[in-house]
Coordinates of C-alpha atoms in Angstrom, one line a residue:
M192 CA -37.4 -80.1 43.7
S193 CA -34.6 -82.5 43.8
D194 CA -35.1 -86.3 42.8
D195 CA -33.6 -87.1 46.3
V196 CA -36.2 -85.0 48.1
T197 CA -39.2 -86.3 46.0
R198 CA -37.9 -89.9 46.5
T199 CA -37.7 -89.5 50.5
R200 CA -41.2 -87.8 50.7
D201 CA -42.6 -90.9 48.6
E202 CA -40.8 -93.3 50.9
I203 CA -42.5 -91.5 54.0
A204 CA -45.8 -91.7 52.3
G205 CA -45.3 -95.3 51.8
V206 CA -44.3 -96.1 55.2
A207 CA -47.1 -94.1 56.7
A208 CA -49.8 -95.8 54.5
E209 CA -48.4 -99.3 55.6
A210 CA -48.4 -98.1 59.2
L211 CA -52.2 -97.2 58.7
R212 CA -52.9 -100.6 57.1
H213 CA -51.3 -102.3 59.9
L214 CA -52.9 -100.3 63.0
L215 CA -56.5 -100.8 61.1
W216 CA -55.9 -104.6 61.5
L217 CA -55.0 -103.9 65.1
R218 CA -58.3 -102.2 65.6
D219 CA -60.3 -104.9 64.1
A220 CA -58.1 -107.4 66.4
G221 CA -59.6 -105.4 69.5
V222 CA -56.8 -103.3 70.3
R223 CA -58.2 -100.0 71.1
E224 CA -54.8 -97.7 72.1
I225 CA -51.3 -97.9 71.4
A226 CA -48.3 -96.1 73.3
P227 CA -46.7 -93.4 71.5
P228 CA -43.4 -94.0 70.0
A229 CA -40.2 -92.3 71.6
A230 CA -40.0 -89.8 68.7
A231 CA -42.1 -89.2 65.8
L232 CA -40.8 -89.8 62.2
R233 CA -39.1 -86.8 61.0
G234 CA -38.8 -86.3 57.1
G235 CA -35.0 -86.0 57.5
D236 CA -34.6 -89.3 59.5
A237 CA -36.3 -91.7 56.8
R238 CA -33.6 -94.0 55.7
A239 CA -33.4 -94.3 51.8
D240 CA -33.1 -97.9 51.9
G241 CA -36.6 -98.1 54.0
G242 CA -34.5 -99.8 56.7
P243 CA -36.0 -100.8 60.1
V244 CA -35.5 -97.7 62.2
G245 CA -37.5 -95.6 59.7
R246 CA -40.2 -98.2 59.6
R247 CA -40.7 -98.5 63.3
E248 CA -40.8 -94.8 64.1
G249 CA -43.5 -94.4 61.2
E250 CA -45.6 -97.1 62.3
G251 CA -45.8 -95.5 65.6
A252 CA -46.7 -92.2 64.2
A253 CA -49.1 -93.0 61.5
V254 CA -52.4 -93.0 63.4
R255 CA -53.6 -91.1 66.3
A256 CA -55.2 -93.8 68.0
V257 CA -56.2 -97.6 67.1
G258 CA -60.1 -97.8 66.7
T259 CA -60.7 -94.3 65.7
S260 CA -61.2 -93.1 62.1
A261 CA -58.3 -92.1 60.3
S262 CA -57.5 -90.7 56.8
T263 CA -54.3 -91.5 54.9
P264 CA -51.4 -89.1 55.9
S265 CA -50.2 -87.0 52.8
A266 CA -46.7 -86.8 51.9
N267 CA -46.2 -83.3 53.0
S268 CA -47.5 -83.8 56.5
T269 CA -46.1 -85.5 59.8
P270 CA -48.3 -87.5 61.5
T271 CA -48.5 -87.7 65.3
A272 CA -49.6 -90.2 67.9
T273 CA -51.8 -88.8 70.6
A274 CA -53.3 -91.9 72.3
T275 CA -52.4 -92.6 76.0
P276 CA -52.4 -96.0 77.0
T277 CA -54.0 -97.3 80.2
A278 CA -52.7 -99.8 82.7
T279 CA -55.4 -102.2 81.7
T280 CA -55.1 -101.7 77.8
P281 CA -52.8 -103.6 75.6
Q282 CA -49.9 -101.3 74.3
T283 CA -48.5 -103.4 71.8
A284 CA -49.5 -106.5 69.6
T285 CA -47.6 -109.5 69.8
A286 CA -47.9 -112.6 67.7
T287 CA -49.9 -115.5 69.1
A288 CA -47.7 -118.7 69.2
T289 CA -48.8 -122.1 67.9
S290 CA -47.6 -123.4 71.3
E291 CA -50.5 -121.6 72.9
K292 CA -53.6 -123.6 74.2
G293 CA -55.9 -124.3 71.3
C294 CA -53.4 -122.6 68.9
G295 CA -51.5 -125.6 67.2
S296 CA -51.5 -124.3 63.8
P297 CA -50.8 -120.9 61.9
A298 CA -54.4 -120.8 60.9
L299 CA -55.7 -121.3 64.6
A300 CA -52.9 -119.1 65.9
A301 CA -54.2 -116.2 63.5
I302 CA -57.8 -116.8 64.9
R303 CA -56.7 -116.3 68.4
E304 CA -54.6 -113.3 67.3
A305 CA -57.6 -111.8 65.5
L306 CA -59.8 -112.5 68.8
G307 CA -57.2 -110.3 70.8
P308 CA -58.1 -109.3 74.3
C309 CA -61.7 -109.5 73.3
T310 CA -64.4 -107.0 74.7
R311 CA -66.8 -107.7 72.0
C312 CA -69.8 -108.7 74.3
R313 CA -70.5 -108.0 78.0
L314 CA -69.3 -111.6 79.2
A315 CA -65.4 -110.2 78.9
A316 CA -66.1 -107.9 82.1
G317 CA -66.4 -111.1 84.0
R318 CA -63.9 -113.8 82.9
T319 CA -60.8 -114.8 84.4
H320 CA -59.4 -116.6 81.0
L321 CA -60.8 -116.5 77.6
V322 CA -61.4 -120.1 76.9
F323 CA -60.3 -120.4 73.1
G324 CA -60.1 -124.3 72.7
V325 CA -57.9 -127.1 73.1
G326 CA -56.7 -130.2 71.2
N327 CA -55.4 -131.6 68.0
P328 CA -55.4 -128.7 65.3
R329 CA -56.0 -131.2 62.5
A330 CA -58.5 -133.3 64.3
E331 CA -61.1 -135.5 62.3
L332 CA -63.4 -135.0 65.3
M333 CA -64.4 -131.9 66.9
F334 CA -66.5 -131.2 69.8
V335 CA -68.3 -127.9 70.4
G336 CA -70.3 -126.9 73.7
E337 CA -72.0 -123.8 74.7
G338 CA -69.5 -122.0 76.9
P339 CA -67.1 -122.1 79.6
G340 CA -68.1 -122.8 83.3
A341 CA -66.4 -122.0 86.5
D342 CA -63.4 -124.5 86.4
E343 CA -62.9 -123.8 82.8
D344 CA -62.7 -119.9 83.2
R345 CA -60.0 -120.5 85.9
Q346 CA -57.8 -122.9 83.7
G347 CA -58.6 -121.2 80.4
E348 CA -59.4 -124.7 79.1
P349 CA -62.8 -126.0 77.5
F350 CA -64.5 -129.2 79.6
V351 CA -62.4 -129.6 82.6
G352 CA -64.8 -129.9 85.3
R353 CA -67.1 -132.5 86.2
A354 CA -68.8 -132.3 82.8
G355 CA -65.4 -132.2 81.0
Q356 CA -64.6 -135.4 82.8
L357 CA -67.6 -137.1 81.7
L358 CA -66.8 -136.0 78.0
T359 CA -63.2 -137.2 78.3
K360 CA -64.6 -140.7 79.3
M361 CA -67.0 -140.6 76.4
I362 CA -64.1 -139.7 74.0
E363 CA -62.0 -142.5 75.4
A364 CA -65.0 -145.1 74.9
M365 CA -65.2 -143.8 71.2
G366 CA -61.7 -145.1 70.6
F367 CA -60.0 -141.7 70.8
R368 CA -57.7 -140.0 73.2
R369 CA -58.6 -136.2 74.4
E370 CA -55.6 -134.8 72.9
E371 CA -56.5 -136.5 69.6
V372 CA -59.7 -134.4 69.1
Y373 CA -60.5 -130.7 69.3
I374 CA -62.8 -129.1 71.8
A375 CA -64.2 -125.6 71.7
N376 CA -67.4 -123.7 72.6
I377 CA -69.9 -121.3 71.0
V378 CA -68.9 -118.5 73.4
K379 CA -65.3 -118.2 74.7
C380 CA -66.1 -116.2 78.1
R381 CA -68.2 -117.8 81.0
P382 CA -71.6 -116.5 81.3
P383 CA -72.4 -115.4 84.9
E384 CA -73.8 -118.0 87.2
N385 CA -73.5 -120.5 84.2
R386 CA -76.6 -119.0 82.6
N387 CA -77.2 -119.7 78.8
P388 CA -75.4 -117.4 76.5
E389 CA -77.4 -114.5 75.2
P390 CA -78.0 -114.1 71.2
D391 CA -76.0 -111.1 71.1
E392 CA -73.2 -112.7 72.9
M393 CA -73.3 -115.6 70.5
D394 CA -73.3 -113.2 67.5
A395 CA -70.1 -111.4 68.8
C396 CA -68.3 -114.9 69.4
E397 CA -69.7 -117.5 66.8
P398 CA -67.8 -116.2 63.6
F399 CA -64.4 -116.8 65.6
L400 CA -65.8 -120.6 66.2
R401 CA -66.7 -120.8 62.6
R402 CA -63.2 -119.9 61.6
Q403 CA -61.8 -122.3 64.1
I404 CA -64.0 -125.4 62.4
A405 CA -62.6 -124.1 58.9
A406 CA -59.1 -124.1 60.1
V407 CA -59.3 -127.5 61.9
Q408 CA -61.4 -129.0 59.1
P409 CA -62.9 -132.0 61.1
R410 CA -64.9 -134.6 59.3
V411 CA -67.4 -134.7 62.1
V412 CA -68.5 -132.2 64.7
V413 CA -70.4 -133.5 67.8
A414 CA -72.7 -130.4 69.3
L415 CA -73.0 -130.9 72.8
G416 CA -76.5 -129.7 74.1
K417 CA -79.3 -127.7 73.1
I418 CA -77.5 -124.3 72.7
A419 CA -74.5 -125.6 70.4
A420 CA -76.8 -127.8 68.1
Q421 CA -79.5 -125.1 67.7
R422 CA -76.8 -122.4 66.9
L423 CA -74.5 -124.6 64.6
L424 CA -77.5 -125.6 62.7
A425 CA -79.7 -122.3 62.9
D426 CA -82.8 -124.9 64.0
P427 CA -84.7 -124.0 67.0
T428 CA -85.9 -127.7 67.2
P429 CA -85.3 -129.1 70.6
I430 CA -82.3 -131.3 71.2
S431 CA -84.5 -134.4 72.1
R432 CA -85.4 -134.2 68.5
L433 CA -82.3 -133.1 67.0
R434 CA -79.9 -135.7 68.6
G435 CA -79.1 -138.8 66.6
R436 CA -79.8 -137.1 63.4
W437 CA -77.1 -136.2 60.7
A438 CA -76.9 -132.6 59.5
E439 CA -74.4 -131.0 57.4
V440 CA -72.9 -127.3 57.5
D441 CA -70.3 -125.9 55.2
G442 CA -69.5 -129.4 54.1
V443 CA -69.1 -130.6 57.6
R444 CA -71.0 -133.4 59.2
I445 CA -72.6 -132.4 62.4
M446 CA -74.1 -134.9 65.0
P447 CA -76.1 -133.4 67.9
T448 CA -76.1 -135.0 71.3
F449 CA -76.8 -134.2 74.9
H450 CA -74.3 -132.0 76.5
P451 CA -72.5 -134.1 79.4
A452 CA -73.6 -131.7 82.2
Y453 CA -77.2 -132.8 81.2
L454 CA -76.1 -136.5 81.4
L455 CA -74.8 -135.8 84.9
R456 CA -78.1 -134.9 85.9
S457 CA -80.2 -137.3 84.0
P458 CA -77.9 -140.4 83.9
E459 CA -80.7 -142.3 82.3
E460 CA -80.2 -140.4 79.0
K461 CA -76.4 -141.8 78.9
K462 CA -77.6 -144.5 76.4
K463 CA -79.2 -142.3 73.9
A464 CA -76.0 -140.3 73.9
W465 CA -73.9 -143.2 73.2
E466 CA -76.1 -144.5 70.4
D467 CA -75.2 -140.8 68.9
L468 CA -71.7 -141.3 69.4
Q469 CA -71.7 -144.5 68.0
L470 CA -73.1 -143.1 64.7
V471 CA -70.0 -140.9 64.9
M472 CA -67.9 -143.7 65.3
K473 CA -69.4 -145.4 62.3
E474 CA -68.9 -142.4 60.1
L475 CA -65.1 -142.2 61.2
G476 CA -64.6 -146.0 60.8
R477 CA -63.8 -146.5 64.6
A478 CA -64.2 -149.3 66.8
P479 CA -65.2 -148.5 70.9
R480 CA -62.2 -148.8 73.0
R481 CA -62.4 -151.8 75.1

């Protein structure tokens, strides 16, 4: 066998292995099917310089379908693509831009890319928009709620309804503008009828929130309400006893307080929530905005 033939086969095997790694990454990001390429890679079509034509065709043919088990192709075989895309299944993976809502840094954009068109729990079936987050990607202050409501689901942004309007006033009273902080939720899709998220739904979504916190690196996270506080702290203590007491998780200071929706129903508790926020302001060296 000539050196040229051996080199060509080695190049095909290298392209196929790289394509396999890429497609397994797509599987982990939630993509379940891909469109087959216009033509499968043929041994005689491989460019000796590893140029873009050979690479693109090889990637399209390396795996039968993303999300199914696949073995590494041998140098003597030509893999084929047999997955047929459906109208509702993404056919290609596109990079998430940092200009997208809540993705203001490469680290956050990578998390949103990994989340993909998420179907990891039952909440995906009823959503209008996946609500990732919003705000300053390097905020020193982050707010975490339990999940989006109807307004948030419609607009694709957390805390934009009546509770969100109250949260904005709370943020401004602390001496911040809304765009200076980062806001997210435990789950990214709206639970039906605004019910509390189920444990398995939070299990599916929480790792992405933890990665968001690690990407933003806030000095303080304010956990809004029982669900957010108990989940972040892994502590079933009622919010009435958790609030106003500092905790720390993964090096980040966490202050639990009442959810703005609860404060709308129980305005007499606003004084306690303000006391909690004043502790946060003291921690951050902020004076209230007059």
